[in-house]
């Protein structure tokens, strides 16, 4: 069931009604059943995968916690009998046992993810290498179901497992409650990637009907549908035309496609997150925000603090920091300082850890070298910017204009273009085509297409461009308003006729200007494939 399908709208209407009619103690059970119905509607085979993750993570977390409890009890009972060295040795042996169990849980679930998502990518590359060296044999591709949102629920479940191992959250003793945490249906499609200690605070609580909470949730959903259906799905027509025929649509068209995709991705992804958070809010459940006006960023570093926030913090907490402080990295750091100087030795471990994170980030997004290159280019720009940070500081101190509003606008525009260029790797089929299309923007002589009416041949009419222009302007205006607080809070402070009219106009905009068309078939959210 797509969020934009009639079936889904019927599904959540029934769920909302039942949720506030059933006894409050059964609400979380209803959500668990709804999650499995939602997932089974996509493909019943997907249930096997999410159940395998839930069962293994539940069991491993319980074993790790029991091991820790036994250690604590043993040390308490034999405190007076053991020397400091014996206590240390005992703790280390117990820690190794817990680590082995953690490793087993991680490898099993990451193995599932790697098999269903990356097996054919690996096979394709092996076949390519064998062909390059004259080999004639080829490995056969495998046919496996790729469960919807497997990267999201796998990372969420493994984050919980690592937190139990670290002792920051207790292992959930109720299997079905953990199953709800893993399968909470609004975030199955595209996140956000929740932490157990955060989501569990409201996920299992009893929720009474509160009109303000429900209405705010419905408003958030409506705003998400506006982004998705009025902007993202409308611009998708022209974008598809450009990227599906790169030999025909290059130069100026590649530039337009680059901007189209940057706008489309934002409207699609943030629209989906708005719907997700809105659904959860109607149910009285709080999800983490995943975006903070990312296109107002003045640098790539700031952008990544504002874009897909829960993914970024997951990679930082569970990959970057562990790699940074692990023993091999500490040894490498000491070696670097001793043989390459203090400054270089200080930087290399950080840059190496960041390299691993960005390689993993790119690979997480898709089984394609496009995403790997995209991730590594982000890493390169960020590391170069980090090296030039002292120079930037001197520049801002020396030139007053760099502290003006006009220069801030320049920084935002520069960052937006940089982000748009990097996102081209998400559009085209391979790395070579992406570089060729980027280069064509500087070599092709078809820039007259921007004003001679050629853009009307992309399947987008003049009326569509008008709607897109107004819709994008509304996005910009709302983003500016959000700098000083929630737009919904501001609207709630207005007289009832004013705010009712505002939300009714937004509803009519989705109803009238949503990209339906003849034989309407709602397009999938971009991040569903991850």
CSV table of C-alpha atoms in Angstrom, one decimal, residues 205-522:
chain,number,residue,atom,x,y,z
A,205,UNK,CA,1.7,4.2,26.2
A,206,UNK,CA,-2.1,4.4,26.5
A,207,UNK,CA,-3.3,7.3,24.4
A,208,UNK,CA,-6.6,9.1,24.8
A,209,UNK,CA,-8.1,11.2,22.1
A,210,UNK,CA,-6.9,14.8,22.1
A,211,UNK,CA,-8.2,17.0,19.4
A,212,UNK,CA,-5.1,19.3,19.3
A,213,UNK,CA,-2.7,16.4,18.9
A,214,UNK,CA,-4.9,14.7,16.2
A,215,UNK,CA,-5.5,17.9,14.3
A,216,UNK,CA,-1.8,18.7,14.3
A,217,UNK,CA,-1.0,15.3,13.0
A,218,UNK,CA,-3.6,15.6,10.2
A,219,UNK,CA,-2.2,19.0,9.2
A,220,UNK,CA,1.3,17.5,9.0
A,221,UNK,CA,0.0,14.7,6.8
A,222,UNK,CA,-1.8,17.2,4.6
A,223,UNK,CA,1.4,19.2,4.2
A,224,UNK,CA,3.3,16.0,3.2
A,225,UNK,CA,0.7,15.1,0.6
A,226,UNK,CA,1.0,18.6,-0.9
A,227,UNK,CA,4.8,18.2,-1.2
A,228,UNK,CA,4.5,14.7,-2.7
A,229,UNK,CA,1.5,15.0,-5.0
A,230,UNK,CA,1.5,18.6,-6.1
A,231,UNK,CA,5.3,19.1,-6.5
A,232,UNK,CA,7.3,15.8,-6.5
A,233,UNK,CA,4.9,13.7,-8.7
A,234,UNK,CA,4.4,16.6,-11.1
A,235,UNK,CA,8.0,17.3,-11.7
A,236,UNK,CA,8.8,13.6,-12.0
A,237,UNK,CA,7.4,13.5,-15.5
A,238,UNK,CA,9.9,16.0,-16.9
A,239,UNK,CA,12.8,14.5,-14.8
A,240,UNK,CA,12.1,11.0,-16.1
A,241,UNK,CA,12.1,12.3,-19.7
A,242,UNK,CA,15.6,13.9,-19.2
A,243,UNK,CA,17.4,11.1,-17.4
A,244,UNK,CA,15.9,8.3,-19.5
A,245,UNK,CA,17.4,9.7,-22.7
A,246,UNK,CA,20.8,11.3,-21.7
A,247,UNK,CA,22.1,11.3,-25.3
A,248,UNK,CA,19.1,13.4,-26.4
A,249,UNK,CA,18.8,15.5,-23.3
A,250,UNK,CA,22.2,16.8,-22.3
A,251,UNK,CA,23.8,20.2,-21.7
A,252,UNK,CA,21.0,22.6,-20.7
A,253,UNK,CA,18.6,19.7,-20.2
A,254,UNK,CA,21.1,18.0,-17.8
A,255,UNK,CA,21.3,21.3,-15.8
A,256,UNK,CA,17.5,21.4,-15.7
A,257,UNK,CA,17.2,17.8,-14.7
A,258,UNK,CA,19.8,18.3,-12.0
A,259,UNK,CA,17.6,21.1,-10.5
A,260,UNK,CA,14.4,19.1,-11.1
A,261,UNK,CA,15.8,16.1,-9.1
A,262,UNK,CA,17.0,18.2,-6.2
A,263,UNK,CA,13.5,19.8,-5.8
A,264,UNK,CA,11.8,16.5,-6.5
A,265,UNK,CA,13.9,14.5,-4.0
A,266,UNK,CA,13.3,17.1,-1.3
A,267,UNK,CA,9.5,17.2,-1.9
A,268,UNK,CA,9.2,13.5,-2.1
A,269,UNK,CA,11.4,12.5,0.8
A,270,UNK,CA,10.4,15.2,3.3
A,271,UNK,CA,6.7,14.8,2.1
A,272,UNK,CA,6.9,11.1,3.0
A,273,UNK,CA,8.5,11.9,6.4
A,274,UNK,CA,5.8,14.5,7.1
A,275,UNK,CA,3.1,11.9,6.4
A,276,UNK,CA,4.9,9.4,8.6
A,277,UNK,CA,5.3,11.8,11.5
A,278,UNK,CA,1.8,13.1,11.0
A,279,UNK,CA,0.3,9.5,11.2
A,280,UNK,CA,2.3,8.9,14.4
A,281,UNK,CA,1.2,12.1,15.9
A,282,UNK,CA,-2.5,11.3,15.3
A,283,UNK,CA,-1.8,8.1,17.2
A,284,UNK,CA,-0.2,10.1,20.0
A,285,UNK,CA,3.3,8.7,19.2
A,286,UNK,CA,6.4,11.0,18.8
A,287,UNK,CA,8.9,10.3,16.1
A,288,UNK,CA,12.2,12.2,15.6
A,289,UNK,CA,12.4,14.9,13.1
A,290,UNK,CA,14.5,13.9,10.1
A,291,UNK,CA,15.0,17.3,8.4
A,292,UNK,CA,15.8,20.9,9.5
A,293,UNK,CA,15.4,23.1,6.4
A,294,UNK,CA,18.5,21.5,4.7
A,295,UNK,CA,18.4,23.7,1.6
A,296,UNK,CA,19.1,26.7,3.8
A,297,UNK,CA,22.5,25.3,4.7
A,298,UNK,CA,25.6,27.4,4.0
A,299,UNK,CA,28.0,24.5,3.7
A,300,UNK,CA,27.9,20.8,2.9
A,301,UNK,CA,28.8,20.0,6.5
A,302,UNK,CA,25.8,22.0,7.8
A,303,UNK,CA,23.6,20.4,5.1
A,304,UNK,CA,24.4,16.9,6.5
A,305,UNK,CA,23.5,18.0,10.0
A,306,UNK,CA,20.1,19.0,8.6
A,307,UNK,CA,19.3,16.3,6.0
A,308,UNK,CA,18.2,12.8,6.9
A,309,UNK,CA,19.2,13.5,10.5
A,310,UNK,CA,18.4,10.0,11.9
A,311,UNK,CA,20.5,8.3,9.3
A,312,UNK,CA,23.5,10.6,9.9
A,313,UNK,CA,23.4,10.2,13.7
A,314,UNK,CA,23.1,6.4,13.2
A,315,UNK,CA,26.3,6.2,11.1
A,316,UNK,CA,28.0,8.6,13.5
A,317,UNK,CA,27.1,6.7,16.7
A,318,UNK,CA,27.4,3.1,15.5
A,319,UNK,CA,30.1,3.3,12.9
A,320,UNK,CA,32.2,6.5,13.1
A,321,UNK,CA,32.8,6.5,16.9
A,322,UNK,CA,33.4,2.8,17.3
A,323,UNK,CA,36.0,2.9,14.5
A,324,UNK,CA,37.6,6.0,15.8
A,325,UNK,CA,38.3,4.6,19.3
A,326,UNK,CA,38.9,0.9,18.4
A,327,UNK,CA,42.4,-0.5,19.2
A,328,UNK,CA,43.6,-0.8,15.6
A,329,UNK,CA,42.7,2.8,15.0
A,330,UNK,CA,44.4,3.9,18.2
A,331,UNK,CA,47.6,2.0,17.1
A,332,UNK,CA,47.4,3.6,13.7
A,333,UNK,CA,47.0,7.0,15.3
A,334,UNK,CA,50.1,6.6,17.5
A,335,UNK,CA,52.0,5.3,14.4
A,336,UNK,CA,50.9,8.3,12.3
A,337,UNK,CA,51.9,10.8,15.0
A,338,UNK,CA,55.3,9.1,15.4
A,339,UNK,CA,56.2,8.9,11.7
A,340,UNK,CA,54.2,11.6,10.0
A,341,UNK,CA,54.1,14.4,12.6
A,342,UNK,CA,51.6,15.4,15.2
A,343,UNK,CA,49.2,17.3,12.9
A,344,UNK,CA,49.0,14.7,10.1
A,345,UNK,CA,48.8,11.9,12.7
A,346,UNK,CA,45.9,13.7,14.4
A,347,UNK,CA,43.9,14.0,11.2
A,348,UNK,CA,44.5,10.7,9.4
A,349,UNK,CA,42.5,8.5,11.9
A,350,UNK,CA,39.6,10.9,11.7
A,351,UNK,CA,39.7,11.0,7.9
A,352,UNK,CA,40.0,7.2,7.6
A,353,UNK,CA,37.0,6.7,9.9
A,354,UNK,CA,35.0,9.3,7.9
A,355,UNK,CA,36.0,7.5,4.7
A,356,UNK,CA,34.5,4.2,6.0
A,357,UNK,CA,31.3,6.0,7.1
A,358,UNK,CA,30.8,7.7,3.7
A,359,UNK,CA,31.6,4.5,1.8
A,360,UNK,CA,29.0,2.7,3.9
A,361,UNK,CA,26.5,5.6,3.5
A,362,UNK,CA,26.8,5.5,-0.3
A,363,UNK,CA,26.5,1.7,-0.3
A,364,UNK,CA,23.5,1.8,2.1
A,365,UNK,CA,21.7,4.0,-0.5
A,366,UNK,CA,21.9,1.4,-3.3
A,367,UNK,CA,23.8,-1.5,-4.8
A,368,UNK,CA,25.5,0.7,-7.5
A,369,UNK,CA,28.9,2.3,-8.0
A,370,UNK,CA,27.0,5.5,-8.5
A,371,UNK,CA,26.1,5.7,-4.8
A,372,UNK,CA,29.6,4.7,-3.7
A,373,UNK,CA,31.1,7.5,-5.8
A,374,UNK,CA,28.5,9.9,-4.5
A,375,UNK,CA,29.4,9.0,-0.9
A,376,UNK,CA,33.1,9.3,-1.5
A,377,UNK,CA,32.7,12.6,-3.2
A,378,UNK,CA,30.8,13.9,-0.2
A,379,UNK,CA,33.6,12.7,2.0
A,380,UNK,CA,36.2,14.4,-0.3
A,381,UNK,CA,34.5,17.8,-0.2
A,382,UNK,CA,33.9,17.6,3.6
A,383,UNK,CA,37.6,16.7,4.2
A,384,UNK,CA,38.9,19.4,1.9
A,385,UNK,CA,36.6,21.9,3.6
A,386,UNK,CA,37.8,20.8,7.0
A,387,UNK,CA,41.4,21.4,5.9
A,388,UNK,CA,40.6,24.9,4.6
A,389,UNK,CA,38.6,25.8,7.8
A,390,UNK,CA,41.4,28.1,9.2
A,391,UNK,CA,41.6,29.8,5.8
A,392,UNK,CA,37.8,30.4,5.9
A,393,UNK,CA,38.1,31.9,9.4
A,394,UNK,CA,40.8,34.4,8.3
A,395,UNK,CA,38.7,35.3,5.2
A,396,UNK,CA,35.7,36.1,7.3
A,397,UNK,CA,37.8,38.2,9.7
A,398,UNK,CA,39.5,40.1,6.9
A,399,UNK,CA,36.5,40.9,4.6
A,400,UNK,CA,33.4,42.5,6.2
A,401,UNK,CA,31.1,41.7,3.3
A,402,UNK,CA,31.5,38.0,4.2
A,403,UNK,CA,29.3,38.6,7.2
A,404,UNK,CA,26.5,40.3,5.3
A,405,UNK,CA,23.0,38.9,4.5
A,406,UNK,CA,23.9,39.0,0.8
A,407,UNK,CA,27.0,36.8,1.3
A,408,UNK,CA,24.9,34.4,3.3
A,409,UNK,CA,22.5,34.1,0.4
A,410,UNK,CA,25.5,33.4,-1.8
A,411,UNK,CA,26.6,30.7,0.5
A,412,UNK,CA,23.2,29.1,0.5
A,413,UNK,CA,23.0,29.2,-3.3
A,414,UNK,CA,26.5,27.8,-3.7
A,415,UNK,CA,25.8,24.9,-1.3
A,416,UNK,CA,22.5,24.2,-3.1
A,417,UNK,CA,24.3,23.9,-6.4
A,418,UNK,CA,27.0,21.7,-4.9
A,419,UNK,CA,24.3,19.4,-3.5
A,420,UNK,CA,22.5,19.3,-6.8
A,421,UNK,CA,25.7,18.3,-8.7
A,422,UNK,CA,26.4,15.5,-6.2
A,423,UNK,CA,22.8,14.3,-6.5
A,424,UNK,CA,23.3,13.7,-10.2
A,425,UNK,CA,24.8,10.3,-9.3
A,426,UNK,CA,21.4,9.3,-8.0
A,427,UNK,CA,19.8,10.1,-11.3
A,428,UNK,CA,21.8,8.5,-14.1
A,429,UNK,CA,22.3,4.8,-14.7
A,430,UNK,CA,26.1,4.7,-14.2
A,431,UNK,CA,29.1,6.8,-13.1
A,432,UNK,CA,30.4,7.4,-16.7
A,433,UNK,CA,27.0,8.8,-17.8
A,434,UNK,CA,26.8,11.0,-14.8
A,435,UNK,CA,30.2,12.6,-15.5
A,436,UNK,CA,29.4,12.9,-19.2
A,437,UNK,CA,26.2,14.7,-18.4
A,438,UNK,CA,27.9,17.0,-16.0
A,439,UNK,CA,30.6,17.8,-18.5
A,440,UNK,CA,28.0,18.4,-21.2
A,441,UNK,CA,26.7,21.4,-19.2
A,442,UNK,CA,30.0,23.2,-20.1
A,443,UNK,CA,30.4,22.0,-23.7
A,444,UNK,CA,26.9,21.8,-25.2
A,445,UNK,CA,25.5,24.8,-27.1
A,446,UNK,CA,21.8,24.2,-26.5
A,447,UNK,CA,21.2,26.6,-23.7
A,448,UNK,CA,18.6,28.4,-25.8
A,449,UNK,CA,16.3,25.5,-24.8
A,450,UNK,CA,15.8,27.3,-21.5
A,451,UNK,CA,13.7,30.0,-23.3
A,452,UNK,CA,12.7,28.8,-26.7
A,453,UNK,CA,9.8,26.6,-25.4
A,454,UNK,CA,11.8,23.3,-25.7
A,455,UNK,CA,11.1,22.5,-22.0
A,456,UNK,CA,7.5,22.2,-22.8
A,457,UNK,CA,8.4,19.0,-24.8
A,458,UNK,CA,9.3,17.2,-21.5
A,459,UNK,CA,5.7,16.3,-20.7
A,460,UNK,CA,5.2,19.3,-18.5
A,461,UNK,CA,2.8,21.9,-19.7
A,462,UNK,CA,3.0,25.6,-19.1
A,463,UNK,CA,0.2,25.2,-16.4
A,464,UNK,CA,2.3,22.5,-14.7
A,465,UNK,CA,5.3,24.9,-14.6
A,466,UNK,CA,3.1,27.5,-13.1
A,467,UNK,CA,1.9,25.1,-10.4
A,468,UNK,CA,5.5,24.0,-9.7
A,469,UNK,CA,6.6,27.6,-9.4
A,470,UNK,CA,3.9,28.4,-6.9
A,471,UNK,CA,4.4,25.2,-5.0
A,472,UNK,CA,8.1,25.7,-4.8
A,473,UNK,CA,7.6,29.3,-3.6
A,474,UNK,CA,5.2,28.0,-0.9
A,475,UNK,CA,7.9,25.5,0.2
A,476,UNK,CA,10.4,28.4,0.4
A,477,UNK,CA,8.0,30.6,2.3
A,478,UNK,CA,7.2,27.9,4.8
A,479,UNK,CA,10.9,27.2,5.3
A,480,UNK,CA,11.5,30.8,6.1
A,481,UNK,CA,8.6,30.9,8.6
A,482,UNK,CA,9.9,27.7,10.3
A,483,UNK,CA,13.1,29.5,11.3
A,484,UNK,CA,11.2,31.2,14.1
A,485,UNK,CA,9.1,28.2,15.2
A,486,UNK,CA,6.4,25.7,14.1
A,487,UNK,CA,4.1,26.9,11.4
A,488,UNK,CA,1.3,24.8,12.9
A,489,UNK,CA,1.7,26.5,16.2
A,490,UNK,CA,1.6,29.9,14.6
A,491,UNK,CA,-1.5,28.9,12.6
A,492,UNK,CA,-3.2,27.7,15.8
A,493,UNK,CA,-2.8,31.1,17.3
A,494,UNK,CA,-4.9,32.6,14.5
A,495,UNK,CA,-8.7,33.0,14.7
A,496,UNK,CA,-10.5,29.8,13.8
A,497,UNK,CA,-11.9,31.0,10.4
A,498,UNK,CA,-8.4,32.0,9.3
A,499,UNK,CA,-6.7,28.7,10.1
A,500,UNK,CA,-9.7,26.7,8.8
A,501,UNK,CA,-9.5,28.6,5.5
A,502,UNK,CA,-5.7,28.1,5.3
A,503,UNK,CA,-5.9,24.3,5.8
A,504,UNK,CA,-9.0,24.0,3.5
A,505,UNK,CA,-7.1,25.8,0.7
A,506,UNK,CA,-4.2,23.4,1.2
A,507,UNK,CA,-6.6,20.5,1.0
A,508,UNK,CA,-8.1,21.8,-2.2
A,509,UNK,CA,-4.7,22.3,-3.7
A,510,UNK,CA,-3.9,18.6,-3.1
A,511,UNK,CA,-7.3,17.6,-4.4
A,512,UNK,CA,-7.2,19.8,-7.5
A,513,UNK,CA,-3.5,20.2,-8.4
A,514,UNK,CA,-2.2,16.8,-7.3
A,515,UNK,CA,-0.6,15.0,-10.2
A,516,UNK,CA,-3.3,12.4,-10.8
A,517,UNK,CA,-3.8,12.3,-14.6
A,518,UNK,CA,-5.6,9.7,-16.7
A,519,UNK,CA,-5.2,6.2,-15.4
A,520,UNK,CA,-3.6,7.6,-12.2
A,521,UNK,CA,-1.1,5.3,-10.6
A,522,UNK,CA,0.7,6.8,-7.6
